[in-house]
Tab-separated table of C-alpha atoms and ligand atoms in Angstrom:
chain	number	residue	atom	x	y	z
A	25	UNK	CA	108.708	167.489	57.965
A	26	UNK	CA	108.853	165.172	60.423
A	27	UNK	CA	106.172	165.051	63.414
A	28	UNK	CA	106.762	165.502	67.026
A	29	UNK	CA	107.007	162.057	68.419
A	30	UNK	CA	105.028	163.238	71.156
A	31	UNK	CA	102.184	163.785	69.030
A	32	UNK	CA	102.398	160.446	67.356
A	33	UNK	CA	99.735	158.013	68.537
A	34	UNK	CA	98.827	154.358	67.503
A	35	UNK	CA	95.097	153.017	68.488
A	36	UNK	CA	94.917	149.368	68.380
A	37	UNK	CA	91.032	148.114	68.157
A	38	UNK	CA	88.851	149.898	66.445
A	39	UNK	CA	85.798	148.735	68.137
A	40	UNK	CA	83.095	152.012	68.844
A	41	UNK	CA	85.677	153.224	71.546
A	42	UNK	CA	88.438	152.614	69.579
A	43	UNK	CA	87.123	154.690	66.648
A	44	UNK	CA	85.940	157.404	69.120
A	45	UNK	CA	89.575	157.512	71.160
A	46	UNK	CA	91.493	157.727	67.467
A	47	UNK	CA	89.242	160.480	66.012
A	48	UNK	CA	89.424	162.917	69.066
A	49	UNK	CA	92.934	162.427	68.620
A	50	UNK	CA	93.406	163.172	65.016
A	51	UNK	CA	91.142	166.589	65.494
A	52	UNK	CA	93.269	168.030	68.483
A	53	UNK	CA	96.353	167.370	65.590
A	54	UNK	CA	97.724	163.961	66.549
A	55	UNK	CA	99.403	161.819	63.921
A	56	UNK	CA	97.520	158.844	64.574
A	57	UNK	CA	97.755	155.321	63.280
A	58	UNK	CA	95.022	152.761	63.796
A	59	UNK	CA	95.152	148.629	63.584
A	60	UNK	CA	92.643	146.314	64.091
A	61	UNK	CA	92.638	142.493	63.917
A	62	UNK	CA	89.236	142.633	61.507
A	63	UNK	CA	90.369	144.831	58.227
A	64	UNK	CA	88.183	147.630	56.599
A	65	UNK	CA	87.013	149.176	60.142
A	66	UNK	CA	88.845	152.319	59.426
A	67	UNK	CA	87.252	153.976	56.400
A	68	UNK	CA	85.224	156.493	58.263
A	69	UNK	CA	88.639	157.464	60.087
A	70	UNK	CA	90.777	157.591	56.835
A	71	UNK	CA	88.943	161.286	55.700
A	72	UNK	CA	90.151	162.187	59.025
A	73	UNK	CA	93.575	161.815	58.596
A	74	UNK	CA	93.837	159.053	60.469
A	75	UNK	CA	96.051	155.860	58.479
A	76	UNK	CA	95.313	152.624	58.866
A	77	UNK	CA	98.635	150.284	59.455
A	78	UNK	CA	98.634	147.338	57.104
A	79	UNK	CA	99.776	145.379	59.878
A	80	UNK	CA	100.239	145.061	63.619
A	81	UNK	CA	103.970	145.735	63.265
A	82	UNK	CA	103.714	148.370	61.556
A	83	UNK	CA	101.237	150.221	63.380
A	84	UNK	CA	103.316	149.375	66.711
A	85	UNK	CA	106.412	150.696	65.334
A	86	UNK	CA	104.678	154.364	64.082
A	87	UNK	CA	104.141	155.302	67.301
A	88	UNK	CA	106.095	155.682	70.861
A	89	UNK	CA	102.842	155.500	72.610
A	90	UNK	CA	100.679	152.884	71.769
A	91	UNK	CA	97.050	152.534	72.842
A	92	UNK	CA	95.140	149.452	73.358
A	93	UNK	CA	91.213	149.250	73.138
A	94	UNK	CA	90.109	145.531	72.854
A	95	UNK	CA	87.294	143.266	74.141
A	96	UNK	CA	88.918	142.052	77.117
A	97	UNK	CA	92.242	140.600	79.097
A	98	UNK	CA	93.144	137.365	76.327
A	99	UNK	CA	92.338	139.548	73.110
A	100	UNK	CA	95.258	141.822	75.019
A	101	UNK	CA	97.679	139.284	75.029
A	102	UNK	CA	96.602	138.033	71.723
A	103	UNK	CA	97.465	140.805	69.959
A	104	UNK	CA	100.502	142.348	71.919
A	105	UNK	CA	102.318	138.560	72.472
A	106	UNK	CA	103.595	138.365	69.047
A	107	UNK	CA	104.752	142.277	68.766
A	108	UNK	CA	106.015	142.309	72.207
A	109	UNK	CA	109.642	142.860	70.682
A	110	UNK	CA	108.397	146.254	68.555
A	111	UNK	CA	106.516	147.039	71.878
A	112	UNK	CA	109.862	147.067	73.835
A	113	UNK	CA	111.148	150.606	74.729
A	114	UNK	CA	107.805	152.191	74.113
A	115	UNK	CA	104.438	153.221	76.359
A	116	UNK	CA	101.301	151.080	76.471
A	117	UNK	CA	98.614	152.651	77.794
A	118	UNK	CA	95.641	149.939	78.068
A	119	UNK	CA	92.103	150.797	78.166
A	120	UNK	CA	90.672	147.783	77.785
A	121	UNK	CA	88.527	146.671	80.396
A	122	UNK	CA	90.160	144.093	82.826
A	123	UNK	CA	89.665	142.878	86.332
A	124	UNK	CA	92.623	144.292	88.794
A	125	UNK	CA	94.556	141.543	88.350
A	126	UNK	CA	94.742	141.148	85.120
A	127	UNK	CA	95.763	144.807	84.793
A	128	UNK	CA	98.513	143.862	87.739
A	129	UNK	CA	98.992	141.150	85.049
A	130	UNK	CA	99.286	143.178	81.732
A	131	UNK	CA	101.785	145.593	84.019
A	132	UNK	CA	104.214	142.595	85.211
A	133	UNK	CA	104.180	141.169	81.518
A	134	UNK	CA	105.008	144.996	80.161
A	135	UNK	CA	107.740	145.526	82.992
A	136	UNK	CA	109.198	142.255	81.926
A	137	UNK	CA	109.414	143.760	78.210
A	138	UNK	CA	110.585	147.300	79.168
A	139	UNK	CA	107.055	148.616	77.920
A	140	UNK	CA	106.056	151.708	80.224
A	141	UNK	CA	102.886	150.572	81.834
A	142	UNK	CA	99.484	152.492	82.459
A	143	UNK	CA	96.360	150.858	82.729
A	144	UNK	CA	92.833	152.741	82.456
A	145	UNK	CA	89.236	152.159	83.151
A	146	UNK	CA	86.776	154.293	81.091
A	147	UNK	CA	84.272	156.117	82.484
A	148	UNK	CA	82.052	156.864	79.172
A	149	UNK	CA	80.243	155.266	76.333
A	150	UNK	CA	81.675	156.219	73.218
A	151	UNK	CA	79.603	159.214	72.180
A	152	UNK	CA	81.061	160.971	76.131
A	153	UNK	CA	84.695	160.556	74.511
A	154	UNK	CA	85.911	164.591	74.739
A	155	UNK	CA	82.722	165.725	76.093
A	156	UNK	CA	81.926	167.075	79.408
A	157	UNK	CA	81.464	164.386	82.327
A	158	UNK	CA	83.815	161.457	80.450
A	159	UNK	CA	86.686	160.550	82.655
A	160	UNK	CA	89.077	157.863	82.319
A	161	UNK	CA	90.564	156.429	85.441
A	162	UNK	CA	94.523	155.448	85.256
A	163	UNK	CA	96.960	153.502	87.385
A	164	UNK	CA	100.061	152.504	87.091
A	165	UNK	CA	103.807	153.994	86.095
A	166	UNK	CA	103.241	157.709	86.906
A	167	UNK	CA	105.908	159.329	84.686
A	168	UNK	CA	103.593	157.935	82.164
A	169	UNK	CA	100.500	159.813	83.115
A	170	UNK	CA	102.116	162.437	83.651
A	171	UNK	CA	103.854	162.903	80.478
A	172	UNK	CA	100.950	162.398	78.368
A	173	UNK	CA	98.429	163.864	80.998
A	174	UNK	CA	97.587	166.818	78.294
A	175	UNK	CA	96.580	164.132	75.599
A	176	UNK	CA	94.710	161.679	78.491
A	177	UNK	CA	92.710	164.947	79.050
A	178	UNK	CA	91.692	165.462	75.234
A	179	UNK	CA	89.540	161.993	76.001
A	180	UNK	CA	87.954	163.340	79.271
A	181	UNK	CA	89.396	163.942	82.795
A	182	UNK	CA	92.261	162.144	83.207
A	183	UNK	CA	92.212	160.946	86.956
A	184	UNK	CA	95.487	158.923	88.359
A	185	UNK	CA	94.639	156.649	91.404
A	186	UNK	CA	98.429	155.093	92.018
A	187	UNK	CA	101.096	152.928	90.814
A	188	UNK	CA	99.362	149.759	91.307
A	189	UNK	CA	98.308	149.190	87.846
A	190	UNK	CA	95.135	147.078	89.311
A	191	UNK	CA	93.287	150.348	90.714
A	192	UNK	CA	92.290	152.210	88.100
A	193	UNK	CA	90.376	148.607	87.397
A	194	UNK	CA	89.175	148.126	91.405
A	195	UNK	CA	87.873	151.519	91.005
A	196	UNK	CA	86.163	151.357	87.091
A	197	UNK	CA	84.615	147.978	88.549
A	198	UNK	CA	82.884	149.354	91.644
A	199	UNK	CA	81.238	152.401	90.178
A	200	UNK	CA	80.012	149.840	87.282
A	201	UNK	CA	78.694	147.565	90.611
A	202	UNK	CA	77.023	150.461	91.610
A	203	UNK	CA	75.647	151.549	88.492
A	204	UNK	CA	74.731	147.952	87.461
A	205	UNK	CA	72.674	147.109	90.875
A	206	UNK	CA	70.935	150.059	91.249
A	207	UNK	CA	69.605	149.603	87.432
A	208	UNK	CA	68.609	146.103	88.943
A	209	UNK	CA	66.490	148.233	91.640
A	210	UNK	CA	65.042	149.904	88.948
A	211	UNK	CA	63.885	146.300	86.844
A	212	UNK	CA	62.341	145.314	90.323
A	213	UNK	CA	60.695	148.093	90.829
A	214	UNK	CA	59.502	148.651	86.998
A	215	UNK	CA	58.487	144.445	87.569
A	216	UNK	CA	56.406	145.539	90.583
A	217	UNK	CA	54.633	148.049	88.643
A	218	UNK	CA	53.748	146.468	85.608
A	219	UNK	CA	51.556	144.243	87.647
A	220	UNK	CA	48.967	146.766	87.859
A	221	UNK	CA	49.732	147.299	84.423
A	222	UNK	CA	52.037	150.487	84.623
A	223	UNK	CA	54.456	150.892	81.701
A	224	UNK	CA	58.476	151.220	82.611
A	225	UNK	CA	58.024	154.456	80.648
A	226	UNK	CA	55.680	155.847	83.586
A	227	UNK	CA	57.613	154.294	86.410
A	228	UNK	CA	60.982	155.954	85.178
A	229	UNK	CA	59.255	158.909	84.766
A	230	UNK	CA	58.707	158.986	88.707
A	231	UNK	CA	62.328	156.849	89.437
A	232	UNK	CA	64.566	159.156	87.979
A	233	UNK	CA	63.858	162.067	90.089
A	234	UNK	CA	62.814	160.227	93.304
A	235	UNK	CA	66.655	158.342	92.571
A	236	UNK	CA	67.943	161.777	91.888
A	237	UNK	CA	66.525	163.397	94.847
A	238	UNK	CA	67.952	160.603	97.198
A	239	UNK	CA	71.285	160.263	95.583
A	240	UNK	CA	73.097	162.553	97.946
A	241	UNK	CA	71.782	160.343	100.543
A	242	UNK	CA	74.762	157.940	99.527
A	243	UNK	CA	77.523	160.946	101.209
A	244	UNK	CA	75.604	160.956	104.213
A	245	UNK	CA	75.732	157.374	104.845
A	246	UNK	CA	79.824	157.276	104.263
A	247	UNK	CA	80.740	158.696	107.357
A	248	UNK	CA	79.457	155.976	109.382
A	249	UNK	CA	81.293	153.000	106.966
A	250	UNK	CA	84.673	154.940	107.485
A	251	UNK	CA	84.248	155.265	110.939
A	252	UNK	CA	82.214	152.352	112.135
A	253	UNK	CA	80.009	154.370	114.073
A	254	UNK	CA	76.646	153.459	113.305
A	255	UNK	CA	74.448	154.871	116.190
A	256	UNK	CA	71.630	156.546	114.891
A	257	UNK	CA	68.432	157.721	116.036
A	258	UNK	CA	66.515	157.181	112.343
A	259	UNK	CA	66.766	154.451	110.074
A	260	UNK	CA	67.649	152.087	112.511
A	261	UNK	CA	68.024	148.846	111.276
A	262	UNK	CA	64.795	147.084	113.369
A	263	UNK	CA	62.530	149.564	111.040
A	264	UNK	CA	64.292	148.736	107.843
A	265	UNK	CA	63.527	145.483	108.887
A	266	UNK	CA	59.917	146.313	108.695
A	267	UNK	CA	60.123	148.115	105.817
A	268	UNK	CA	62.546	145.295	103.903
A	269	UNK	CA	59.808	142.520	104.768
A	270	UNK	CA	57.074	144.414	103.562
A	271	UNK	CA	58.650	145.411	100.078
A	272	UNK	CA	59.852	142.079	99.549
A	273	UNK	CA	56.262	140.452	100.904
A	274	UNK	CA	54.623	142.875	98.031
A	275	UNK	CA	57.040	142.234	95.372
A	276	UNK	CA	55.837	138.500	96.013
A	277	UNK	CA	52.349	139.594	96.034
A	278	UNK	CA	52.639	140.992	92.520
A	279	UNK	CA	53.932	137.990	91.105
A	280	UNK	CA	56.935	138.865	90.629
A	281	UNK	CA	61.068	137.486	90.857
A	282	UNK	CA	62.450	138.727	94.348
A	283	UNK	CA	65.638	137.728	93.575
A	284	UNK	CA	66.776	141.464	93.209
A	285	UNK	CA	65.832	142.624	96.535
A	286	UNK	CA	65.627	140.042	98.450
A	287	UNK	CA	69.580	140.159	98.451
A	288	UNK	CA	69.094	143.054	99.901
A	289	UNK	CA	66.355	141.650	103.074
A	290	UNK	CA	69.246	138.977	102.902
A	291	UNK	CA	72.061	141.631	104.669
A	292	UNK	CA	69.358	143.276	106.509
A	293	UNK	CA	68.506	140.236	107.951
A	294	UNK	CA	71.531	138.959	109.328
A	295	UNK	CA	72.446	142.219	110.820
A	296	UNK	CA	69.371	142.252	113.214
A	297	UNK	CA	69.748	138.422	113.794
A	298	UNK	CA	73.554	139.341	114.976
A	299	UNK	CA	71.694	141.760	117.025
A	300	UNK	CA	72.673	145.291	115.553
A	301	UNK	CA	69.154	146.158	115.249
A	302	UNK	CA	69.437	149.253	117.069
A	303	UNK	CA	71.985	150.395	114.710
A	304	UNK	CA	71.807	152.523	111.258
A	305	UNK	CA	70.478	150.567	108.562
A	306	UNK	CA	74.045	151.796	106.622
A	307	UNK	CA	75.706	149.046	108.654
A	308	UNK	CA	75.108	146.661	106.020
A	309	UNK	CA	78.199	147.550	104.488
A	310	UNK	CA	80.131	145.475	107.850
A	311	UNK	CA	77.815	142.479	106.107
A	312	UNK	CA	79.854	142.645	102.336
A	313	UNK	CA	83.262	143.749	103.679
A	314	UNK	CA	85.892	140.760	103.738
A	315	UNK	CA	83.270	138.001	102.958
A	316	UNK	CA	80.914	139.585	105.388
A	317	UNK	CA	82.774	138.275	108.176
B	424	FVH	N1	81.603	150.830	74.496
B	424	FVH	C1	81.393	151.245	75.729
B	424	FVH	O1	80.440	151.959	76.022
B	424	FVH	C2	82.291	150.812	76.880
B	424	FVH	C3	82.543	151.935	77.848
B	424	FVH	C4	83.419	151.510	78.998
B	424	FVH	C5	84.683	150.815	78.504
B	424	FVH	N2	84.386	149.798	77.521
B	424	FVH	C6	85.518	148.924	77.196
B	424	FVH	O2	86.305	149.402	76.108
B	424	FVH	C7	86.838	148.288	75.395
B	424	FVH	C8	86.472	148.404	73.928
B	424	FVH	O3	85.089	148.588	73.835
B	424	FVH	P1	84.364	148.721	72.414
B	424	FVH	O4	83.038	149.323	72.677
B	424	FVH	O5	85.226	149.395	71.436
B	424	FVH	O6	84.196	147.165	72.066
B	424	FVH	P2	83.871	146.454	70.685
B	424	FVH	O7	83.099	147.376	69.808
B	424	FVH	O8	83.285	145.134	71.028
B	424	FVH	O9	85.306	146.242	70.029
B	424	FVH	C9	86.214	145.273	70.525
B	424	FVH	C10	87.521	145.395	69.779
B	424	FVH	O10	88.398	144.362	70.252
B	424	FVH	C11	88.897	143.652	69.098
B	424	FVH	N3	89.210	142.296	69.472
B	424	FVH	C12	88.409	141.401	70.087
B	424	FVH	N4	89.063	140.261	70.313
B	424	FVH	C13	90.311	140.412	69.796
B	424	FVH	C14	91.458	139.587	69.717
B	424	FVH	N5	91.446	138.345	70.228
B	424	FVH	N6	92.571	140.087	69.154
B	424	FVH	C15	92.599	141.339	68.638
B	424	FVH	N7	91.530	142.189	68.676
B	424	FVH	C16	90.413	141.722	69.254
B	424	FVH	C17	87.797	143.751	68.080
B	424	FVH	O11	88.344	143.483	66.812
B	424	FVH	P3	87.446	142.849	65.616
B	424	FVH	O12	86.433	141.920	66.264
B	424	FVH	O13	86.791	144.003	64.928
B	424	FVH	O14	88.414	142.141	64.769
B	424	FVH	C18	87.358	145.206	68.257
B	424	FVH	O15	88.252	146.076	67.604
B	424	FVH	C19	86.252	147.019	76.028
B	424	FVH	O16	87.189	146.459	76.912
B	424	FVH	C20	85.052	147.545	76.784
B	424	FVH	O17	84.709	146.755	77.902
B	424	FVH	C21	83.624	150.258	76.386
């Protein structure tokens, strides 16, 4: 009997994602077909039901909607330039991490080739794939996401932020800046600490909550970037001043790199020497936006 072409997928990369995306396809019932450039990744998969294309072609051709998991923007274009003819008339959805324009990129080159275009950012490590709190940001051609929204959504939530193919990316991008720099608050912090001899187990035993705790602190502050309105009667930015000198002057004391938060004195800084000290410390933000000018 033949299957649904609808429910015929094709995974190409079977990197830990890879594997993860193709196996929480084959158990919700999808035909799927796997390729990757290294042979003999797939074993685990095959006792799924999953079959492993011989070669590129082949798995290109098995499916209408292909799916792309590879290390990065060139190893894209590696693989999909020489099957860009099989590709032709079908859907690419891309999960591969790339900067915005290289997803603008990737949709430009698929436009050019009649591919239907979606690009993705995923918000999960591999064991998250189908589980509560994965979501995969998409951008891109529309009709695509919404035709296969019900699949998207086996993987996680399946959130669409527009047709410009680089957004999903912009957005992916930020929330890793975010994640990335406030793990780099925690290093400085766990540095600080360790020169009285305090393990990072203890000091993340007391981070993660006081981090938690604070977190919604981050809301608060985003009415005042959207509407430029910084007046405040707290938190002003001569006392974070204070506060900034005296963290970095101790982090200095203990011997240790400032490099983390003295960024961070940096923008503080320069917004009292422009003379906004009377203003919330949140004004920062005016210090990163176009180049900080
Ligand atoms: N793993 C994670 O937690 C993160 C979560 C957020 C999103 N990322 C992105 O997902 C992409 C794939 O990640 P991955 O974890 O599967 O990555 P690897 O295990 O390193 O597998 C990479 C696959 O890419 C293949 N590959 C590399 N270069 C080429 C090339 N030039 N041509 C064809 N394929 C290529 C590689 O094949 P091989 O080395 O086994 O032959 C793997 O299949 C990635 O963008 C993350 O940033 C995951």
């Amino acid at each position: 009997m033949a299957v649904d072409d609808a429910a015929r997928v094709t995974v190409l990369g079977l990197g830990l994602m890879g594997k993860a995306l193709a196996a929480t396809l084959a158990k919700a019932g999808h035909a799927t077909t796997v390729w990757n450039r290294t042979p003999g990744k797939a074993a685990d998969l095959k006792s799924q039901g999953i079959a492993e294309a011989a070669t590129l072609s082949e798995a290109v051709t098995a499916s209408p909607l292909v799916v792309a998991v590879l290390l990065d923007h060139a190893s894209v274009h590696d693989a999909l330039d020489p099957v860009v003819g099989e590709l032709s008339g079908r859907t690419l959805v891309n999960l591969t991490s790339t900067a915005p324009n290289q997803a603008r990129e990737l949709a430009q080159w698929a436009a050019a080739n009649d591919i239907a275009y979606l690009d993705g950012g995923i918000m999960a490590t591999p064991d998250m794939i189908g589980q509560a709190g994965s979501s995969i940001l998409y951008s891109g051609t529309e009709s695509v996401h919404a035709k296969y929204k019900p699949l998207l959504e086996l993987w996680g939530e399946a959130a669409y932020f527009g047709d410009d193919a680089g957004l999903a990316s912009l957005w992916d991008f930020a929330l890793l800046s975010g994640m990335y720099t406030m793990f780099a608050g925690f290093y400085h912090g766990a540095a600080m600490v360790a020169s009285a001899g305090v393990s990072a187990d203890a000091f993340a035993a007391r981070a993660v909550p006081w981090l938690t705790a604070i977190a919604p602190h981050i809301a608060a502050q985003a009415p005042a970037m959207d509407s430029g309105d910084y007046s405040t009667d707290v938190q002003h930015l001569n006392f974070t001043k204070a506060a900034a000198d005296s963290i970095h002057q101790a982090g200095v004391d203990a011997g240790i790199n400032p490099v983390v938060f003295a960024q961070f004195k940096a923008l503080v800084d320069q917004q009292v020497a422009d003379g906004h000290g009377a203003a919330s410390f949140t004004r920062v933000f005016e210090s990163l936006k176009n180049s900080g000018k």
